[in-house]
Structures are given as C-alpha cells and as structure tokens.
Short mmCIF file of C-alpha atoms and ligand atoms in Angstrom, two decimals:
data_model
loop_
_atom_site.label_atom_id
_atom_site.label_comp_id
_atom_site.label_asym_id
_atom_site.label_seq_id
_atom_site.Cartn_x
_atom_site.Cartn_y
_atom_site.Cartn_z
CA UNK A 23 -11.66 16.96 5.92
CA UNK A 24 -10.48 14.21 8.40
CA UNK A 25 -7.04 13.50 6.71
CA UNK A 26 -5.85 11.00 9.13
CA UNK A 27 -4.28 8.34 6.93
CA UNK A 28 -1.92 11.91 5.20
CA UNK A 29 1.77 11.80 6.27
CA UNK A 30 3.29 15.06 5.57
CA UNK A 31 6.03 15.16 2.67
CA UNK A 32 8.46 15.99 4.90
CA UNK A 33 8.11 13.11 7.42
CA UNK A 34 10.36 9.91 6.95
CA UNK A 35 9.08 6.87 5.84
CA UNK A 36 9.63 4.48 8.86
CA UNK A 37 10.44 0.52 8.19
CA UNK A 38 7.08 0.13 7.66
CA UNK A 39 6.23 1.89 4.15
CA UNK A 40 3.86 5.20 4.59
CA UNK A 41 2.65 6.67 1.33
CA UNK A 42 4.44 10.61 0.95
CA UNK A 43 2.49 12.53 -1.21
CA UNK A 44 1.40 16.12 -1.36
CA UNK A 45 -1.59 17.82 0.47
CA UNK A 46 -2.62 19.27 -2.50
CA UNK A 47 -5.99 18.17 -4.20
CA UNK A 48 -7.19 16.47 -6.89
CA UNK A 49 -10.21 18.07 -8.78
CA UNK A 50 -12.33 17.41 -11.56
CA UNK A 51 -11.18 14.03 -12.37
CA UNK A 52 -12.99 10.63 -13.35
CA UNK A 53 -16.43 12.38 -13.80
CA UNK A 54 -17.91 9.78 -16.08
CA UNK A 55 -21.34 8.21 -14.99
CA UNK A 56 -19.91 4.88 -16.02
CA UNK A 57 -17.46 5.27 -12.73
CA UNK A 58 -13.36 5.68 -11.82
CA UNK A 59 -12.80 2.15 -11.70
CA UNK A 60 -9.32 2.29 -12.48
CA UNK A 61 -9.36 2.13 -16.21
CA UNK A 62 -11.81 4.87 -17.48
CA UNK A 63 -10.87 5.81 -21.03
CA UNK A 64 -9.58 9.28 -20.02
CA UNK A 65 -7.84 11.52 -22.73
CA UNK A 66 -5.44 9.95 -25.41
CA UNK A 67 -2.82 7.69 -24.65
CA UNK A 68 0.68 9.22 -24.95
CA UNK A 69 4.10 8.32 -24.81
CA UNK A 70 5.74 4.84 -24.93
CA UNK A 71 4.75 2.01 -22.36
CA UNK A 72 6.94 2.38 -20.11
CA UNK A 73 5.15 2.57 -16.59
CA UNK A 74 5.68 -1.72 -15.65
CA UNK A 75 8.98 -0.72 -14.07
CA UNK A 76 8.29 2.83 -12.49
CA UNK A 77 11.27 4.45 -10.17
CA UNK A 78 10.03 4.36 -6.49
CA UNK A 79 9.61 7.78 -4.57
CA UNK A 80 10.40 6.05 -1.24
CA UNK A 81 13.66 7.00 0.04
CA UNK A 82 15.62 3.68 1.08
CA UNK A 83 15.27 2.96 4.96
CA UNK A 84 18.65 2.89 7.30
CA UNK A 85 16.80 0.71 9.54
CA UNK A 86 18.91 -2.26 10.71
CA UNK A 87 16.33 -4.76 10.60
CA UNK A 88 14.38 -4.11 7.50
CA UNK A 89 10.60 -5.74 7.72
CA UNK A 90 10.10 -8.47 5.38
CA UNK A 91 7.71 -5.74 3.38
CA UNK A 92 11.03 -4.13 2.64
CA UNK A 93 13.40 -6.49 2.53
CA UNK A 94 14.93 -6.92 -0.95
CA UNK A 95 11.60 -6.26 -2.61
CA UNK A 96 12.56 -3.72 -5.13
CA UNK A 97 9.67 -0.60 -5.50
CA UNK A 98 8.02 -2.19 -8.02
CA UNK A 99 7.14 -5.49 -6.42
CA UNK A 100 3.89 -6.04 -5.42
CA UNK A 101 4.00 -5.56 -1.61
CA UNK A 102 3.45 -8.89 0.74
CA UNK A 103 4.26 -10.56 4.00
CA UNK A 104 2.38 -9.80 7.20
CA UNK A 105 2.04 -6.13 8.42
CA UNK A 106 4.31 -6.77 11.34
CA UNK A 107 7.22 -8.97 11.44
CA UNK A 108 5.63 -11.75 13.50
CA UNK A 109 4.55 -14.66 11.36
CA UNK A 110 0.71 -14.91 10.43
CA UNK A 111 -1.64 -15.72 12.91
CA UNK A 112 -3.23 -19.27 12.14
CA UNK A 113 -6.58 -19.15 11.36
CA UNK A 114 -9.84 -19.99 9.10
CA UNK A 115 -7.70 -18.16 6.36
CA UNK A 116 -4.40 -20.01 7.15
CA UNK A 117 -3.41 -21.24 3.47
CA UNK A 118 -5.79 -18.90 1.37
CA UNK A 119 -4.01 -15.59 -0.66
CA UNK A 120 -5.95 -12.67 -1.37
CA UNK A 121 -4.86 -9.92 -3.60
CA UNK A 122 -6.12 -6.27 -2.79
CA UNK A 123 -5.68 -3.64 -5.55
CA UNK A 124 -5.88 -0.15 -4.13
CA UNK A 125 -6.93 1.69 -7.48
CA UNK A 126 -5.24 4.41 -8.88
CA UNK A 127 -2.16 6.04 -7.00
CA UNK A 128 -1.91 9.31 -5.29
CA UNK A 129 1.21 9.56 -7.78
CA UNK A 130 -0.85 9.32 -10.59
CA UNK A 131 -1.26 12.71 -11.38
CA UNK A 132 1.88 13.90 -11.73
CA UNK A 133 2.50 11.70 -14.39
CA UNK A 134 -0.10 11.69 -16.67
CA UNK A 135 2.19 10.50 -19.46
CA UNK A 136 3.20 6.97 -18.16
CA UNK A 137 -0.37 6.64 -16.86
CA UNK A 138 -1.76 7.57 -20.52
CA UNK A 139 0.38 4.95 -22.01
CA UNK A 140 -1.81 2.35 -23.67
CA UNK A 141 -1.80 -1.57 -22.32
CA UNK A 142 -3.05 -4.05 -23.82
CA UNK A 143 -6.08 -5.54 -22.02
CA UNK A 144 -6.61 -8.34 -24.84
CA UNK A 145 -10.22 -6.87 -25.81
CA UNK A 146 -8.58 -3.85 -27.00
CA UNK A 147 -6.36 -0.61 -25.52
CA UNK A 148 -6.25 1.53 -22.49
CA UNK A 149 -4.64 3.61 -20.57
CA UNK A 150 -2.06 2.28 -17.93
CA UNK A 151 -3.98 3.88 -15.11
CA UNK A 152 -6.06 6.60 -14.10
CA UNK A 153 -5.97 9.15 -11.42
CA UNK A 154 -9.48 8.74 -9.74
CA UNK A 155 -11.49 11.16 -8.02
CA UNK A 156 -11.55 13.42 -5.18
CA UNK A 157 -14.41 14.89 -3.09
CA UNK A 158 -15.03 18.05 -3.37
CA UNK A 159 -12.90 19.01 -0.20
CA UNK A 160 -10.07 17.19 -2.18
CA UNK A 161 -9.75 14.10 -0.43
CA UNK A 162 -8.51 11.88 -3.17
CA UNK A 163 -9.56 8.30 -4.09
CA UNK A 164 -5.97 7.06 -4.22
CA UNK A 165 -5.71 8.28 -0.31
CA UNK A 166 -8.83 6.58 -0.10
CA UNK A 167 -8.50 2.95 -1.45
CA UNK A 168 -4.82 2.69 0.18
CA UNK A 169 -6.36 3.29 3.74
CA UNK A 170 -9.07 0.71 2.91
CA UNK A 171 -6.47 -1.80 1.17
CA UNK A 172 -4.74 -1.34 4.43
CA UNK A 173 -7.06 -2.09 7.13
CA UNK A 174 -8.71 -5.10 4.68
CA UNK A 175 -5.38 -6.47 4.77
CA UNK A 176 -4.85 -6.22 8.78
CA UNK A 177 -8.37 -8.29 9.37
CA UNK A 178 -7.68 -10.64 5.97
CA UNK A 179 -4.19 -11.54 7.88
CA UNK A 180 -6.03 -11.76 11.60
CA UNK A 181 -7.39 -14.81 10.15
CA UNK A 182 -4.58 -15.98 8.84
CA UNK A 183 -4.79 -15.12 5.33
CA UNK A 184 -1.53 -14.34 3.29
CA UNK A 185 -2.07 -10.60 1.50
CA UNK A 186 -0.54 -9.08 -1.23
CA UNK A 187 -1.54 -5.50 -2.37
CA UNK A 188 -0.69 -4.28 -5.59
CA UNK A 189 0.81 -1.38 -4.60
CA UNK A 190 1.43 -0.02 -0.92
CA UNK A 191 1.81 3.35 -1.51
CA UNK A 192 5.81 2.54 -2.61
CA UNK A 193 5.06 3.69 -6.02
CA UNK A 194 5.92 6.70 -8.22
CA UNK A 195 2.84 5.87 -9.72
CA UNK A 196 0.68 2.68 -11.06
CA UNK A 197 1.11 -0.35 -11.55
CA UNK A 198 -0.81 -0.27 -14.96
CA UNK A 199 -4.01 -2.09 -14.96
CA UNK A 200 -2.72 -5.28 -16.79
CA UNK A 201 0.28 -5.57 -14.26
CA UNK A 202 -2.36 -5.19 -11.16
CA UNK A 203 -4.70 -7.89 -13.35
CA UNK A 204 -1.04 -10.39 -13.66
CA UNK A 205 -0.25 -9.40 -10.01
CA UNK A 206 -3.52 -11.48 -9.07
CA UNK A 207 -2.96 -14.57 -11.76
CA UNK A 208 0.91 -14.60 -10.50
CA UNK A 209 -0.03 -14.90 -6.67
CA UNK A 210 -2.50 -17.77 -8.10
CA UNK A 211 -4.82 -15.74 -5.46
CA UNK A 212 -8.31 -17.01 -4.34
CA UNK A 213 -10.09 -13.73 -4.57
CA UNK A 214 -8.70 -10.88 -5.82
CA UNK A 215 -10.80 -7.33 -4.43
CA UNK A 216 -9.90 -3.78 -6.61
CA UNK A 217 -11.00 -1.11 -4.33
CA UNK A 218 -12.32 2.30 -5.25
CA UNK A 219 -15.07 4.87 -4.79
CA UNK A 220 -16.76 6.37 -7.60
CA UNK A 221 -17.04 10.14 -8.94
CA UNK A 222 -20.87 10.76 -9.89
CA UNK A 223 -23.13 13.19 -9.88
CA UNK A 224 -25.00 14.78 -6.35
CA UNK A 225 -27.51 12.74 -4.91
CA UNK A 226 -26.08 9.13 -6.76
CA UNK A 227 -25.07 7.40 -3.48
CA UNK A 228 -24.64 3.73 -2.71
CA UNK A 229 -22.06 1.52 -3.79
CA UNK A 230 -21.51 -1.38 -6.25
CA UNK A 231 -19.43 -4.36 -6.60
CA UNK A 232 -18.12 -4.52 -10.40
CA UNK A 233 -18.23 -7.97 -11.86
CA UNK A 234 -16.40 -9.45 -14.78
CA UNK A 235 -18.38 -10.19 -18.28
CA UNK A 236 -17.74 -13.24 -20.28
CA UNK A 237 -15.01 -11.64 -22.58
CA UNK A 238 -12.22 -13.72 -25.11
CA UNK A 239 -10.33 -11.93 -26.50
CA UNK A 240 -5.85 -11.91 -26.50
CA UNK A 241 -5.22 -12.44 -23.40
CA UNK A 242 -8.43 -12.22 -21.97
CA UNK A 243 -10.67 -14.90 -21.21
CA UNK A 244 -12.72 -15.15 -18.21
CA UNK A 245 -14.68 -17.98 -19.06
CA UNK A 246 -13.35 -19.39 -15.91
CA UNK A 247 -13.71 -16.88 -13.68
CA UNK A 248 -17.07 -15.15 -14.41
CA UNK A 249 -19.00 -17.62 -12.17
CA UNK A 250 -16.94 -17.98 -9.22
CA UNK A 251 -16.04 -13.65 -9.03
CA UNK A 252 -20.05 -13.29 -9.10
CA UNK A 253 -19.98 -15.11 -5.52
CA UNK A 254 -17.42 -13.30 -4.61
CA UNK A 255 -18.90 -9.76 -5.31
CA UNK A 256 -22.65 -10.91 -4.13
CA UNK A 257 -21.40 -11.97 -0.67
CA UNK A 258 -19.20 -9.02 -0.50
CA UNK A 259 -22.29 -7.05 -1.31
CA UNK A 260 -24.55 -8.47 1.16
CA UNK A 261 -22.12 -8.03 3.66
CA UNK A 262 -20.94 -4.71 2.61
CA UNK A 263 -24.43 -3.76 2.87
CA UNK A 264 -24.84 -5.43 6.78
CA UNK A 265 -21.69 -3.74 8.35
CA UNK A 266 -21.66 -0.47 6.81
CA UNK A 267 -25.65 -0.61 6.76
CA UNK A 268 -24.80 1.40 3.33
CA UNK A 269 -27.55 1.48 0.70
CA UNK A 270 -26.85 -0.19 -3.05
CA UNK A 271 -25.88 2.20 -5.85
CA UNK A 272 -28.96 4.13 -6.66
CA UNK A 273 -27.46 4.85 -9.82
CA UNK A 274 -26.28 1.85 -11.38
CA UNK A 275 -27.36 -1.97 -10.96
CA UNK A 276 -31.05 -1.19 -10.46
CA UNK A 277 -29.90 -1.62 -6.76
CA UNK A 278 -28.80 -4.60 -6.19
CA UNK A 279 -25.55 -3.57 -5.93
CA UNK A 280 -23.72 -5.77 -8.77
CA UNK A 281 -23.03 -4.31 -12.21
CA UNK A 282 -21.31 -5.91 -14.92
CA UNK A 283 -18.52 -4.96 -17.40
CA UNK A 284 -16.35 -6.01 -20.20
CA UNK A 285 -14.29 -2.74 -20.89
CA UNK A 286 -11.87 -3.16 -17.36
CA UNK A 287 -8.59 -4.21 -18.39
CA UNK A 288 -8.19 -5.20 -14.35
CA UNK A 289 -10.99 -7.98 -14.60
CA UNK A 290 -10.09 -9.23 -18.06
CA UNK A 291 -7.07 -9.84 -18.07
CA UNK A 292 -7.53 -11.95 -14.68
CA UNK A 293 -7.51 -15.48 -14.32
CA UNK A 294 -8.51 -15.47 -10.78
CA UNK A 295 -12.52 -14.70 -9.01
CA UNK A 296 -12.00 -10.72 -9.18
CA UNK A 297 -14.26 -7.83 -8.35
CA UNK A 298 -13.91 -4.07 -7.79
CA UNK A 299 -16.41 -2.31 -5.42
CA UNK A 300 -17.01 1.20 -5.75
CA UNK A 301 -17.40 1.95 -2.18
CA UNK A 302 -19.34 5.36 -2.48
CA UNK A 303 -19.98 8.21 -4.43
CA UNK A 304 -17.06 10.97 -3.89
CA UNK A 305 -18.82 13.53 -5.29
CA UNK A 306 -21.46 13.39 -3.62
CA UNK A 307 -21.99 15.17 0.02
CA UNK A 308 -23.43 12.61 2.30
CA UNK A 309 -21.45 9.96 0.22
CA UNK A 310 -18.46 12.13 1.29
CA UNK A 311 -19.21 12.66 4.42
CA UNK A 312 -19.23 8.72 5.24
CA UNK A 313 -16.02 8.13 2.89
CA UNK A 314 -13.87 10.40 4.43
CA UNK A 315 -14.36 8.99 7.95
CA UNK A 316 -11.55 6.72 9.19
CA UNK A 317 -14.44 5.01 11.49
CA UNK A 318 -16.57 4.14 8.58
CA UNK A 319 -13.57 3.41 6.48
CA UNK A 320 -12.70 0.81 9.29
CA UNK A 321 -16.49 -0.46 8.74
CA UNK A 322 -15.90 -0.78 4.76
CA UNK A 323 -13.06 -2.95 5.08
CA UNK A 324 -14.80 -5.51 7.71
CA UNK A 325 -17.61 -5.37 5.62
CA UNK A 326 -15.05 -6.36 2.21
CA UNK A 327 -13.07 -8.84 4.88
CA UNK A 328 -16.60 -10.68 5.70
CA UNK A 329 -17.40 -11.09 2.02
CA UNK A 330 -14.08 -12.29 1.15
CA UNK A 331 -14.23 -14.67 4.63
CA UNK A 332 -17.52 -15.78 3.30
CA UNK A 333 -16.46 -16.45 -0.15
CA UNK A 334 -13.37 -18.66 1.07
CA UNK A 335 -14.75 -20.76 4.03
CA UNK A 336 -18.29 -21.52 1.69
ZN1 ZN B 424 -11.43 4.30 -9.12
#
C-alpha cells in the first residue's frame, strides 16, 4: 500500500492545509454495480440536514503569514487561490475557473448521520454524501480523489487557470452533494470535474466519465448544460485514455468510456458543463494496483488537466 499522500494524525497541519485523518480502513463500502459516484443511495437518511455548515477538524494555524488558502476562509468555504502564495502564472488558462470536486471525504465515515441526511437534488432526495470505497488493502477513495484534486489543480493553475476545490481536505466531513453542485454554479466555473474511482466487482477495470441526462425537475435543469459537459467528458476521455494509456470501463458504457445519469444530485443540480470520472475500479486488483500509485495518480490528473485544457482553448 503506497500511502504517500497519508499525514499521520499526530503531525501539524502546516500553512498549507494537509488532510489529518486516521490510518485505519475503510471496507465494504459503495459496492453497487451502478458505481460510488458520490451520491449512491446508501442506507436511510437520518437525522436533520444539518451537514452545509460542518465544524472543521483543522486546528487553526499560528503561522504569521497565513496563505491566502487560509486566510479568513472559514472551514467550510470552498478552498481557492493558487497553491503557493505567488500570484498565478499567466497562461492559455489565464481568465478560465475550474471547479474540482474531490468526492466523498475521508471524514465521511465517522459521521454517517450528517452524511445520511437527505438534500434535495430537485428530481427527488438523497443522501448528503457518501463515504466511497476502499481497495481491498484499505486505501480509501476519499485519500484517493483529494491527491488527484490536488495535483489537477497544480497543472490547471500552471496554465494559469484559477481553481477552486470543493473541499481540501479542511472538512469534518462533506460538503453535501447539492452544496458541491452550488459550489460550481457560484464560481460561474467553465468546467466543473467530480473525481472518484469506482467499487465493482474483480476483473471490471477501466474507467468512465459520468455525464449529465436531460433532467427538470426543482432545481434541476440541465437543459443547458447537457451538450456542452458531453465535450467536456469526451475530450477528457480521449485524453484520459492517451496519458494513462488506461482502457474504457469494461463494465459500463459498452466502452466508450461515457455513461449517462439522471439520479446524481452533483450533476443536476449544476448549471455549469460538469462531469465525474470514475478513474478505476478499487476493487479490483490490477485496477488497484495502478490507483494506488502516486506515479500513475500524477498521470490521471495530466490526463483530466489535458481534457479540461482541451475543452477550454477549443
Ligand atoms: Zn465515489
């Protein structure tokens, strides 16, 4: 298990946010065929809704000269400015915002009754969030789509982009789907990316970008969006597919690597191109063996980055 992006609990969080959570892994979770993509209908909703303001777990910094990550921005913020304090690099994405959504939250599971609150996402109810999967050496999703989310945004702001995750690890747990779906319309974002990596059975491997169906419904109507978001997932799937040299999903969108759904809260709610990719298949071995690697992590993100690059200079 190559746990490289883990900080142990103990450590301090320097000015620059690290996510602390515990070693300890996740099992059995998100099992479904239809995929972990952040809002799986997973047990009964419980408790009031109460997750949109959660408390943060990150102790407050002494530093001096708080980052502008840090400055001001209370927990619960969605978490932008550059990755270092010097001012974004001009480039071809100089002007252009790009919302990354790393699903789930290693915090997730340790509260399973803000995260089984229902939300409305305008079609119907779900749950605020879900706690993803794990391989079967434990290596969670959460862990997993933060470290992505993180190097995507390091390449998106080499060119000059401006990023905004949803959540940077600074969390207790969240943000419920429709608050990462509003985080996207708020930023008035060109693309908006949710990453994640699915929990199948052995031997389904590949990924899949997850595009948004025509749904209308309360406050969700992608009428607008269900065009643009499918050129944003296919050129993030051909170029997913060049720099990884991963195969499509074997498993689900008869390989071309694009499936289509009207049950995530995350892409109906938004009024913004959105797509999720399901980078891999936790659960299974070879799958595993490629998603817990921090070089072919590093290749996953490039290979997002080029799609989204390719989707805003077309
Ligand atoms: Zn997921």
């Amino acid at each position: 298990m190559r746990n490289d992006d883990f900080v142990p609990p103990t450590s301090r969080p320097g000015p620059r946010r690290r996510p602390v959570f515990a070693a300890a892994a996740l099992a059995g979770v998100c099992l479904t065929a239809t995929g972990c993509a952040g809002d799986g209908g997973q047990g009964p909703g419980a408790g009031a809704e109460s997750a949109s303001r959660p408390a943060t777990s990150v102790p407050s910094s002494s530093s001096p000269s708080p980052s502008p990550r840090q400055s001001s921005a209370a927990a619960a913020s969605p978490s932008t400015g550059p990755t270092s304090a010097r001012p974004l690099p001009r480039g071809p994405l100089t002007g252009r915002t790009v919302v990354i959504d790393p699903g789930h939250n290693p915090g997730n599971r340790d509260h399973t009754r803000e995260i089984n609150s229902q939300v409305d996402i305008g079609t119907g109810r779900k749950e605020c969030d879900t706690t993803g999967t794990a391989t079967n050496s434990g290596y969670a999703e959460a862990r997993f789509t933060l470290d992505v989310s993180r190097r995507l945004r390091t390449l998106l702001e080499e060119q000059g982009a401006k990023v905004v995750l949803t959540q940077d690890g600074d969390r207790a747990y969240g943000p419920c789907v429709d608050e990462r779906a509003r985080i996207g319309n708020k930023e008035k974002a060109d693309a908006v990316v949710s990453v994640h990596a699915d929990g199948s059975a052995t031997g389904n491997r590949g990924f899949h970008v997850i595009l948004p169906a025509a749904v209308n419904g309360g406050d969700a109507d992608t009428s607008k969006i269900v065009v643009p978001s499918r050129e944003l997932g296919v050129r993030i799937a051909g170029n997913f597919v060049r720099v990884t040299g991963s195969a499509p999903s074997n498993y689900i969108g008869d390989r071309t690597g694009l499936d289509t759904r009207n049950d995530l809260g995350g892409l109906n709610l938004s009024t913004v191109p959105k797509v999720f990719i399901e980078c891999g298949n936790m659960r299974d071995p070879e799958d595993a063996a490629l998603l817990t690697s921090a070089g072919w992590r590093q290749k996953a993100a490039l290979g997002i980055a080029e799609g989204i690059g390719s989707y805003l200079k077309r």
